[in-house]
């Protein structure tokens, strides 16, 4: 469900102020399902993927390969396996936000060379970014404010959450729990 101006249009999970100063979440667990599916649109390559990556109690290798390809370093085409826990985090966020939209991907895996280039160009990326380990992603959801995505992810306490309003994306990772604004 997309969030628009006005409390009446705000999803039921969004309430009073917390970490980002705008919304608060009540979170238990995602709906128990036999299958977990995700869909993506890469902002730089315009590639799309809609895949079931988990079914019958296991991750599906072919689907993980497809995700790894879509989330590759688009500058070098280098591929690194994406942490399945990151996919589970994305799944939980999308379920909790009651969204059927594809994630807009700004950055998935980044090679050390690309990370160093972005640092030299002043993009403010971390020297030891979890993007280089396949443990981080920068995303948006069409029609959803970045603050709602960030608050939802933060409520899950599954890793780092950075909000980049200027660029309209949220950084999610499966490292230690922490928050920041970029």
mmCIF file of N, CA and C in Angstrom, residues 1-122:
data_model
loop_
_atom_site.group_PDB
_atom_site.id
_atom_site.type_symbol
_atom_site.label_atom_id
_atom_site.label_comp_id
_atom_site.label_asym_id
_atom_site.label_seq_id
_atom_site.Cartn_x
_atom_site.Cartn_y
_atom_site.Cartn_z
ATOM 1 N N UNK A 1 0.854 -1.169 0.000
ATOM 2 C CA UNK A 1 0.000 0.000 0.000
ATOM 3 C C UNK A 1 0.896 1.227 0.000
ATOM 4 N N UNK A 2 0.679 2.113 -0.912
ATOM 5 C CA UNK A 2 1.496 3.321 -0.997
ATOM 6 C C UNK A 2 1.062 4.330 0.047
ATOM 7 N N UNK A 3 2.022 5.055 0.547
ATOM 8 C CA UNK A 3 1.744 6.098 1.521
ATOM 9 C C UNK A 3 1.630 7.425 0.794
ATOM 10 N N UNK A 4 0.554 8.132 1.049
ATOM 11 C CA UNK A 4 0.361 9.451 0.461
ATOM 12 C C UNK A 4 0.067 10.429 1.580
ATOM 13 N N UNK A 5 -0.006 11.700 1.236
ATOM 14 C CA UNK A 5 -0.235 12.729 2.253
ATOM 15 C C UNK A 5 -1.509 12.438 3.031
ATOM 16 N N UNK A 6 -1.439 12.642 4.331
ATOM 17 C CA UNK A 6 -2.615 12.484 5.177
ATOM 18 C C UNK A 6 -2.602 11.176 5.932
ATOM 19 N N UNK A 7 -2.983 11.212 7.194
ATOM 20 C CA UNK A 7 -2.965 10.033 8.045
ATOM 21 C C UNK A 7 -3.939 8.969 7.571
ATOM 22 N N UNK A 8 -5.065 9.381 7.004
ATOM 23 C CA UNK A 8 -6.057 8.406 6.572
ATOM 24 C C UNK A 8 -5.488 7.464 5.515
ATOM 25 N N UNK A 9 -4.573 7.956 4.684
ATOM 26 C CA UNK A 9 -3.981 7.132 3.636
ATOM 27 C C UNK A 9 -2.738 6.390 4.109
ATOM 28 N N UNK A 10 -2.317 6.637 5.336
ATOM 29 C CA UNK A 10 -1.118 5.996 5.861
ATOM 30 C C UNK A 10 -1.447 4.567 6.275
ATOM 31 N N UNK A 11 -0.609 3.589 5.894
ATOM 32 C CA UNK A 11 -0.880 2.208 6.287
ATOM 33 C C UNK A 11 -1.030 2.076 7.801
ATOM 34 N N UNK A 12 -1.721 1.025 8.222
ATOM 35 C CA UNK A 12 -2.049 0.853 9.634
ATOM 36 C C UNK A 12 -0.831 0.733 10.530
ATOM 37 N N UNK A 13 0.334 0.339 9.993
ATOM 38 C CA UNK A 13 1.527 0.177 10.818
ATOM 39 C C UNK A 13 2.216 1.491 11.117
ATOM 40 N N UNK A 14 1.889 2.538 10.384
ATOM 41 C CA UNK A 14 2.597 3.814 10.553
ATOM 42 C C UNK A 14 1.888 4.664 11.600
ATOM 43 N N UNK A 15 2.595 4.968 12.655
ATOM 44 C CA UNK A 15 2.052 5.799 13.724
ATOM 45 C C UNK A 15 3.144 6.695 14.277
ATOM 46 N N UNK A 16 2.945 7.251 15.457
ATOM 47 C CA UNK A 16 3.791 8.245 16.109
ATOM 48 C C UNK A 16 5.275 8.199 15.770
ATOM 49 N N UNK A 17 5.980 9.150 16.306
ATOM 50 C CA UNK A 17 7.389 9.377 16.015
ATOM 51 C C UNK A 17 8.309 8.388 16.716
ATOM 52 N N UNK A 18 9.326 7.896 15.987
ATOM 53 C CA UNK A 18 10.452 7.169 16.605
ATOM 54 C C UNK A 18 11.746 7.578 15.941
ATOM 55 N N UNK A 19 12.546 6.565 15.585
ATOM 56 C CA UNK A 19 13.922 6.759 15.139
ATOM 57 C C UNK A 19 14.093 7.822 14.059
ATOM 58 N N UNK A 20 13.304 7.779 13.009
ATOM 59 C CA UNK A 20 13.457 8.758 11.928
ATOM 60 C C UNK A 20 12.576 9.969 12.181
ATOM 61 N N UNK A 21 11.899 9.994 13.328
ATOM 62 C CA UNK A 21 11.101 11.151 13.682
ATOM 63 C C UNK A 21 9.794 11.257 12.934
ATOM 64 N N UNK A 22 9.327 10.160 12.354
ATOM 65 C CA UNK A 22 8.130 10.301 11.547
ATOM 66 C C UNK A 22 7.118 9.170 11.728
ATOM 67 N N UNK A 23 7.566 7.936 11.838
ATOM 68 C CA UNK A 23 6.623 6.828 11.960
ATOM 69 C C UNK A 23 7.154 5.796 12.940
ATOM 70 N N UNK A 24 6.263 4.959 13.418
ATOM 71 C CA UNK A 24 6.644 3.872 14.315
ATOM 72 C C UNK A 24 5.985 2.600 13.804
ATOM 73 N N UNK A 25 6.653 1.480 13.989
ATOM 74 C CA UNK A 25 6.132 0.220 13.505
ATOM 75 C C UNK A 25 5.905 -0.744 14.649
ATOM 76 N N UNK A 26 4.903 -1.552 14.481
ATOM 77 C CA UNK A 26 4.694 -2.679 15.366
ATOM 78 C C UNK A 26 4.940 -3.913 14.513
ATOM 79 N N UNK A 27 5.958 -4.685 14.852
ATOM 80 C CA UNK A 27 6.349 -5.792 13.991
ATOM 81 C C UNK A 27 6.447 -7.076 14.790
ATOM 82 N N UNK A 28 5.890 -8.130 14.239
ATOM 83 C CA UNK A 28 6.092 -9.438 14.840
ATOM 84 C C UNK A 28 6.871 -10.292 13.838
ATOM 85 N N UNK A 29 6.179 -10.981 12.968
ATOM 86 C CA UNK A 29 6.836 -11.821 11.966
ATOM 87 C C UNK A 29 6.100 -11.674 10.649
ATOM 88 N N UNK A 30 6.814 -11.897 9.521
ATOM 89 C CA UNK A 30 6.104 -11.857 8.247
ATOM 90 C C UNK A 30 5.107 -13.000 8.187
ATOM 91 N N UNK A 31 4.151 -12.873 7.295
ATOM 92 C CA UNK A 31 3.199 -13.948 7.104
ATOM 93 C C UNK A 31 3.962 -15.228 6.781
ATOM 94 N N UNK A 32 3.550 -16.315 7.416
ATOM 95 C CA UNK A 32 4.201 -17.589 7.151
ATOM 96 C C UNK A 32 3.732 -18.065 5.781
ATOM 97 N N UNK A 33 4.683 -18.295 4.906
ATOM 98 C CA UNK A 33 4.349 -18.746 3.564
ATOM 99 C C UNK A 33 5.259 -19.893 3.171
ATOM 100 N N UNK A 34 4.804 -20.664 2.215
ATOM 101 C CA UNK A 34 5.612 -21.739 1.669
ATOM 102 C C UNK A 34 6.619 -21.151 0.687
ATOM 103 N N UNK A 35 6.219 -20.099 -0.014
ATOM 104 C CA UNK A 35 7.090 -19.458 -1.002
ATOM 105 C C UNK A 35 7.386 -18.016 -0.613
ATOM 106 N N UNK A 36 8.589 -17.584 -0.962
ATOM 107 C CA UNK A 36 8.953 -16.174 -0.819
ATOM 108 C C UNK A 36 9.382 -15.681 -2.193
ATOM 109 N N UNK A 37 8.749 -14.609 -2.621
ATOM 110 C CA UNK A 37 9.043 -14.047 -3.943
ATOM 111 C C UNK A 37 9.455 -12.593 -3.795
ATOM 112 N N UNK A 38 10.292 -12.152 -4.713
ATOM 113 C CA UNK A 38 10.705 -10.752 -4.785
ATOM 114 C C UNK A 38 10.711 -10.322 -6.240
ATOM 115 N N UNK A 39 10.542 -9.033 -6.432
ATOM 116 C CA UNK A 39 10.682 -8.487 -7.779
ATOM 117 C C UNK A 39 11.513 -7.215 -7.700
ATOM 118 N N UNK A 40 12.299 -7.009 -8.747
ATOM 119 C CA UNK A 40 13.253 -5.907 -8.791
ATOM 120 C C UNK A 40 13.224 -5.221 -10.154
ATOM 121 N N UNK A 41 13.586 -3.952 -10.143
ATOM 122 C CA UNK A 41 13.910 -3.217 -11.363
ATOM 123 C C UNK A 41 15.189 -2.461 -11.067
ATOM 124 N N UNK A 42 16.234 -2.737 -11.854
ATOM 125 C CA UNK A 42 17.521 -2.080 -11.631
ATOM 126 C C UNK A 42 17.495 -0.713 -12.297
ATOM 127 N N UNK A 43 17.737 0.326 -11.522
ATOM 128 C CA UNK A 43 17.652 1.699 -12.020
ATOM 129 C C UNK A 43 18.723 2.038 -13.053
ATOM 130 N N UNK A 44 19.857 1.346 -13.027
ATOM 131 C CA UNK A 44 20.950 1.670 -13.948
ATOM 132 C C UNK A 44 20.922 0.834 -15.222
ATOM 133 N N UNK A 45 20.441 -0.396 -15.149
ATOM 134 C CA UNK A 45 20.432 -1.273 -16.324
ATOM 135 C C UNK A 45 19.032 -1.461 -16.900
ATOM 136 N N UNK A 46 18.017 -1.063 -16.157
ATOM 137 C CA UNK A 46 16.606 -1.234 -16.504
ATOM 138 C C UNK A 46 16.200 -2.710 -16.604
ATOM 139 N N UNK A 47 17.028 -3.602 -16.072
ATOM 140 C CA UNK A 47 16.673 -5.015 -16.036
ATOM 141 C C UNK A 47 15.639 -5.241 -14.938
ATOM 142 N N UNK A 48 14.792 -6.231 -15.153
ATOM 143 C CA UNK A 48 13.777 -6.575 -14.161
ATOM 144 C C UNK A 48 13.883 -8.059 -13.821
ATOM 145 N N UNK A 49 13.403 -8.390 -12.645
ATOM 146 C CA UNK A 49 13.366 -9.783 -12.209
ATOM 147 C C UNK A 49 12.195 -9.943 -11.258
ATOM 148 N N UNK A 50 11.418 -10.985 -11.499
ATOM 149 C CA UNK A 50 10.346 -11.378 -10.592
ATOM 150 C C UNK A 50 10.557 -12.863 -10.349
ATOM 151 N N UNK A 51 10.918 -13.237 -9.125
ATOM 152 C CA UNK A 51 11.304 -14.618 -8.882
ATOM 153 C C UNK A 51 10.869 -15.109 -7.510
ATOM 154 N N UNK A 52 10.560 -16.376 -7.437
ATOM 155 C CA UNK A 52 10.389 -17.073 -6.166
ATOM 156 C C UNK A 52 11.776 -17.587 -5.813
ATOM 157 N N UNK A 53 12.328 -17.093 -4.705
ATOM 158 C CA UNK A 53 13.701 -17.455 -4.343
ATOM 159 C C UNK A 53 13.766 -18.485 -3.208
ATOM 160 N N UNK A 54 12.612 -18.760 -2.591
ATOM 161 C CA UNK A 54 12.557 -19.676 -1.458
ATOM 162 C C UNK A 54 11.242 -20.437 -1.548
ATOM 163 N N UNK A 55 11.315 -21.763 -1.451
ATOM 164 C CA UNK A 55 10.095 -22.575 -1.483
ATOM 165 C C UNK A 55 10.333 -23.882 -0.740
ATOM 166 N N UNK A 56 9.297 -24.348 -0.086
ATOM 167 C CA UNK A 56 9.339 -25.640 0.605
ATOM 168 C C UNK A 56 10.536 -25.773 1.543
ATOM 169 N N UNK A 57 10.822 -24.688 2.264
ATOM 170 C CA UNK A 57 11.858 -24.737 3.282
ATOM 171 C C UNK A 57 13.282 -24.594 2.792
ATOM 172 N N UNK A 58 13.478 -24.187 1.526
ATOM 173 C CA UNK A 58 14.856 -24.034 1.047
ATOM 174 C C UNK A 58 14.965 -22.915 0.009
ATOM 175 N N UNK A 59 16.169 -22.383 -0.068
ATOM 176 C CA UNK A 59 16.472 -21.386 -1.088
ATOM 177 C C UNK A 59 16.650 -22.103 -2.421
ATOM 178 N N UNK A 60 16.195 -21.474 -3.490
ATOM 179 C CA UNK A 60 16.245 -22.081 -4.814
ATOM 180 C C UNK A 60 17.481 -21.586 -5.564
ATOM 181 N N UNK A 61 18.443 -22.484 -5.831
ATOM 182 C CA UNK A 61 19.713 -22.070 -6.432
ATOM 183 C C UNK A 61 19.572 -21.289 -7.739
ATOM 184 N N UNK A 62 18.682 -21.704 -8.629
ATOM 185 C CA UNK A 62 18.532 -20.989 -9.897
ATOM 186 C C UNK A 62 18.030 -19.566 -9.662
ATOM 187 N N UNK A 63 17.096 -19.407 -8.749
ATOM 188 C CA UNK A 63 16.581 -18.067 -8.436
ATOM 189 C C UNK A 63 17.673 -17.212 -7.806
ATOM 190 N N UNK A 64 18.475 -17.801 -6.918
ATOM 191 C CA UNK A 64 19.575 -17.044 -6.309
ATOM 192 C C UNK A 64 20.574 -16.608 -7.373
ATOM 193 N N UNK A 65 20.838 -17.469 -8.361
ATOM 194 C CA UNK A 65 21.722 -17.088 -9.467
ATOM 195 C C UNK A 65 21.150 -15.898 -10.237
ATOM 196 N N UNK A 66 19.837 -15.905 -10.463
ATOM 197 C CA UNK A 66 19.190 -14.787 -11.166
ATOM 198 C C UNK A 66 19.310 -13.497 -10.359
ATOM 199 N N UNK A 67 19.107 -13.599 -9.051
ATOM 200 C CA UNK A 67 19.248 -12.428 -8.176
ATOM 201 C C UNK A 67 20.691 -11.935 -8.203
ATOM 202 N N UNK A 68 21.640 -12.860 -8.100
ATOM 203 C CA UNK A 68 23.055 -12.479 -8.131
ATOM 204 C C UNK A 68 23.398 -11.739 -9.421
ATOM 205 N N UNK A 69 22.841 -12.181 -10.540
ATOM 206 C CA UNK A 69 23.106 -11.509 -11.816
ATOM 207 C C UNK A 69 22.512 -10.101 -11.813
ATOM 208 N N UNK A 70 21.262 -9.979 -11.404
ATOM 209 C CA UNK A 70 20.623 -8.660 -11.417
ATOM 210 C C UNK A 70 21.335 -7.689 -10.481
ATOM 211 N N UNK A 71 21.805 -8.182 -9.339
ATOM 212 C CA UNK A 71 22.433 -7.315 -8.342
ATOM 213 C C UNK A 71 23.955 -7.248 -8.494
ATOM 214 N N UNK A 72 24.472 -7.700 -9.627
ATOM 215 C CA UNK A 72 25.912 -7.644 -9.888
ATOM 216 C C UNK A 72 26.388 -6.195 -9.899
ATOM 217 N N UNK A 73 27.691 -6.009 -9.879
ATOM 218 C CA UNK A 73 28.272 -4.679 -10.075
ATOM 219 C C UNK A 73 28.033 -4.324 -11.540
ATOM 220 N N UNK A 74 27.107 -3.439 -11.794
ATOM 221 C CA UNK A 74 26.731 -3.133 -13.176
ATOM 222 C C UNK A 74 27.839 -2.413 -13.934
ATOM 223 N N UNK A 75 28.797 -1.837 -13.223
ATOM 224 C CA UNK A 75 29.908 -1.149 -13.893
ATOM 225 C C UNK A 75 30.934 -2.131 -14.444
ATOM 226 N N UNK A 76 31.141 -3.251 -13.738
ATOM 227 C CA UNK A 76 32.169 -4.224 -14.131
ATOM 228 C C UNK A 76 31.583 -5.574 -14.543
ATOM 229 N N UNK A 77 30.310 -5.788 -14.289
ATOM 230 C CA UNK A 77 29.615 -7.074 -14.487
ATOM 231 C C UNK A 77 30.126 -8.175 -13.561
ATOM 232 N N UNK A 78 30.900 -7.814 -12.540
ATOM 233 C CA UNK A 78 31.360 -8.797 -11.559
ATOM 234 C C UNK A 78 30.180 -9.235 -10.699
ATOM 235 N N UNK A 79 30.126 -10.536 -10.453
ATOM 236 C CA UNK A 79 29.032 -11.126 -9.678
ATOM 237 C C UNK A 79 29.581 -11.658 -8.359
ATOM 238 N N UNK A 80 28.817 -11.456 -7.313
ATOM 239 C CA UNK A 80 29.144 -12.025 -5.999
ATOM 240 C C UNK A 80 27.827 -12.546 -5.423
ATOM 241 N N UNK A 81 27.843 -13.685 -4.754
ATOM 242 C CA UNK A 81 26.600 -14.174 -4.151
ATOM 243 C C UNK A 81 26.028 -13.163 -3.154
ATOM 244 N N UNK A 82 24.739 -12.944 -3.265
ATOM 245 C CA UNK A 82 24.021 -12.054 -2.355
ATOM 246 C C UNK A 82 23.588 -12.866 -1.141
ATOM 247 N N UNK A 83 23.761 -12.300 0.030
ATOM 248 C CA UNK A 83 23.382 -12.947 1.283
ATOM 249 C C UNK A 83 21.880 -13.259 1.266
ATOM 250 N N UNK A 84 21.481 -14.529 1.367
ATOM 251 C CA UNK A 84 20.053 -14.852 1.393
ATOM 252 C C UNK A 84 19.299 -14.145 2.522
ATOM 253 N N UNK A 85 19.986 -13.836 3.623
ATOM 254 C CA UNK A 85 19.326 -13.095 4.702
ATOM 255 C C UNK A 85 18.936 -11.689 4.246
ATOM 256 N N UNK A 86 19.677 -11.130 3.301
ATOM 257 C CA UNK A 86 19.312 -9.829 2.746
ATOM 258 C C UNK A 86 18.017 -9.953 1.950
ATOM 259 N N UNK A 87 17.879 -11.039 1.216
ATOM 260 C CA UNK A 87 16.637 -11.272 0.476
ATOM 261 C C UNK A 87 15.475 -11.448 1.443
ATOM 262 N N UNK A 88 15.710 -12.174 2.537
ATOM 263 C CA UNK A 88 14.657 -12.345 3.542
ATOM 264 C C UNK A 88 14.277 -11.012 4.180
ATOM 265 N N UNK A 89 15.256 -10.150 4.382
ATOM 266 C CA UNK A 89 14.971 -8.816 4.915
ATOM 267 C C UNK A 89 14.106 -8.034 3.932
ATOM 268 N N UNK A 90 14.469 -8.059 2.657
ATOM 269 C CA UNK A 90 13.661 -7.374 1.641
ATOM 270 C C UNK A 90 12.247 -7.942 1.599
ATOM 271 N N UNK A 91 12.140 -9.250 1.676
ATOM 272 C CA UNK A 91 10.835 -9.894 1.672
ATOM 273 C C UNK A 91 10.003 -9.419 2.864
ATOM 274 N N UNK A 92 10.610 -9.408 4.049
ATOM 275 C CA UNK A 92 9.893 -8.980 5.256
ATOM 276 C C UNK A 92 9.468 -7.519 5.160
ATOM 277 N N UNK A 93 10.335 -6.677 4.630
ATOM 278 C CA UNK A 93 9.995 -5.255 4.472
ATOM 279 C C UNK A 93 8.811 -5.105 3.528
ATOM 280 N N UNK A 94 8.875 -5.763 2.390
ATOM 281 C CA UNK A 94 7.789 -5.623 1.414
ATOM 282 C C UNK A 94 6.476 -6.172 1.960
ATOM 283 N N UNK A 95 6.534 -7.291 2.674
ATOM 284 C CA UNK A 95 5.323 -7.841 3.289
ATOM 285 C C UNK A 95 4.743 -6.860 4.300
ATOM 286 N N UNK A 96 5.605 -6.336 5.144
ATOM 287 C CA UNK A 96 5.149 -5.438 6.207
ATOM 288 C C UNK A 96 4.594 -4.140 5.645
ATOM 289 N N UNK A 97 5.168 -3.683 4.542
ATOM 290 C CA UNK A 97 4.679 -2.456 3.913
ATOM 291 C C UNK A 97 3.444 -2.701 3.049
ATOM 292 N N UNK A 98 3.048 -3.962 2.956
ATOM 293 C CA UNK A 98 1.875 -4.353 2.171
ATOM 294 C C UNK A 98 2.001 -3.862 0.735
ATOM 295 N N UNK A 99 3.177 -4.053 0.162
ATOM 296 C CA UNK A 99 3.446 -3.599 -1.200
ATOM 297 C C UNK A 99 3.638 -4.785 -2.136
ATOM 298 N N UNK A 100 3.104 -4.653 -3.326
ATOM 299 C CA UNK A 100 3.345 -5.630 -4.386
ATOM 300 C C UNK A 100 4.268 -5.065 -5.453
ATOM 301 N N UNK A 101 4.785 -3.871 -5.209
ATOM 302 C CA UNK A 101 5.654 -3.208 -6.183
ATOM 303 C C UNK A 101 7.030 -3.869 -6.224
ATOM 304 N N UNK A 102 7.687 -3.710 -7.361
ATOM 305 C CA UNK A 102 9.075 -4.156 -7.491
ATOM 306 C C UNK A 102 9.985 -3.180 -6.775
ATOM 307 N N UNK A 103 11.024 -3.709 -6.139
ATOM 308 C CA UNK A 103 12.035 -2.836 -5.556
ATOM 309 C C UNK A 103 12.805 -2.157 -6.676
ATOM 310 N N UNK A 104 12.995 -0.856 -6.562
ATOM 311 C CA UNK A 104 13.924 -0.140 -7.427
ATOM 312 C C UNK A 104 15.303 -0.332 -6.828
ATOM 313 N N UNK A 105 16.222 -0.910 -7.584
ATOM 314 C CA UNK A 105 17.583 -1.167 -7.107
ATOM 315 C C UNK A 105 18.503 -0.069 -7.610
ATOM 316 N N UNK A 106 19.154 0.606 -6.677
ATOM 317 C CA UNK A 106 20.148 1.619 -7.017
ATOM 318 C C UNK A 106 21.545 1.013 -6.982
ATOM 319 N N UNK A 107 21.785 0.103 -6.048
ATOM 320 C CA UNK A 107 23.081 -0.555 -5.930
ATOM 321 C C UNK A 107 22.918 -1.859 -5.170
ATOM 322 N N UNK A 108 23.516 -2.916 -5.704
ATOM 323 C CA UNK A 108 23.566 -4.198 -5.016
ATOM 324 C C UNK A 108 25.016 -4.476 -4.666
ATOM 325 N N UNK A 109 25.551 -5.539 -5.264
ATOM 326 C CA UNK A 109 26.966 -5.834 -5.063
ATOM 327 C C UNK A 109 27.815 -4.743 -5.721
ATOM 328 N N UNK A 110 28.908 -4.380 -5.049
ATOM 329 C CA UNK A 110 29.912 -3.470 -5.626
ATOM 330 C C UNK A 110 31.275 -4.116 -5.487
ATOM 331 N N UNK A 111 32.009 -4.173 -6.577
ATOM 332 C CA UNK A 111 33.374 -4.701 -6.520
ATOM 333 C C UNK A 111 34.243 -3.735 -5.721
ATOM 334 N N UNK A 112 35.353 -4.226 -5.178
ATOM 335 C CA UNK A 112 36.271 -3.321 -4.480
ATOM 336 C C UNK A 112 36.735 -2.166 -5.371
ATOM 337 N N UNK A 113 36.924 -2.435 -6.666
ATOM 338 C CA UNK A 113 37.349 -1.379 -7.597
ATOM 339 C C UNK A 113 36.277 -0.298 -7.728
ATOM 340 N N UNK A 114 35.035 -0.717 -7.881
ATOM 341 C CA UNK A 114 33.943 0.257 -7.984
ATOM 342 C C UNK A 114 33.786 1.022 -6.684
ATOM 343 N N UNK A 115 33.893 0.332 -5.568
ATOM 344 C CA UNK A 115 33.768 1.002 -4.277
ATOM 345 C C UNK A 115 34.852 2.070 -4.128
ATOM 346 N N UNK A 116 36.084 1.727 -4.501
ATOM 347 C CA UNK A 116 37.193 2.688 -4.423
ATOM 348 C C UNK A 116 36.947 3.874 -5.357
ATOM 349 N N UNK A 117 36.442 3.608 -6.551
ATOM 350 C CA UNK A 117 36.123 4.678 -7.499
ATOM 351 C C UNK A 117 35.081 5.626 -6.912
ATOM 352 N N UNK A 118 34.028 5.081 -6.345
ATOM 353 C CA UNK A 118 32.972 5.913 -5.764
ATOM 354 C C UNK A 118 33.495 6.723 -4.582
ATOM 355 N N UNK A 119 34.409 6.150 -3.816
ATOM 356 C CA UNK A 119 35.037 6.906 -2.714
ATOM 357 C C UNK A 119 35.850 8.071 -3.265
ATOM 358 N N UNK A 120 36.646 7.795 -4.301
ATOM 359 C CA UNK A 120 37.463 8.861 -4.907
ATOM 360 C C UNK A 120 36.596 9.975 -5.484
ATOM 361 N N UNK A 121 35.442 9.607 -6.021
ATOM 362 C CA UNK A 121 34.541 10.598 -6.614
ATOM 363 C C UNK A 121 33.712 11.335 -5.571
ATOM 364 N N UNK A 122 33.883 10.982 -4.299
ATOM 365 C CA UNK A 122 33.209 11.710 -3.229
ATOM 366 C C UNK A 122 31.773 11.310 -2.963
#
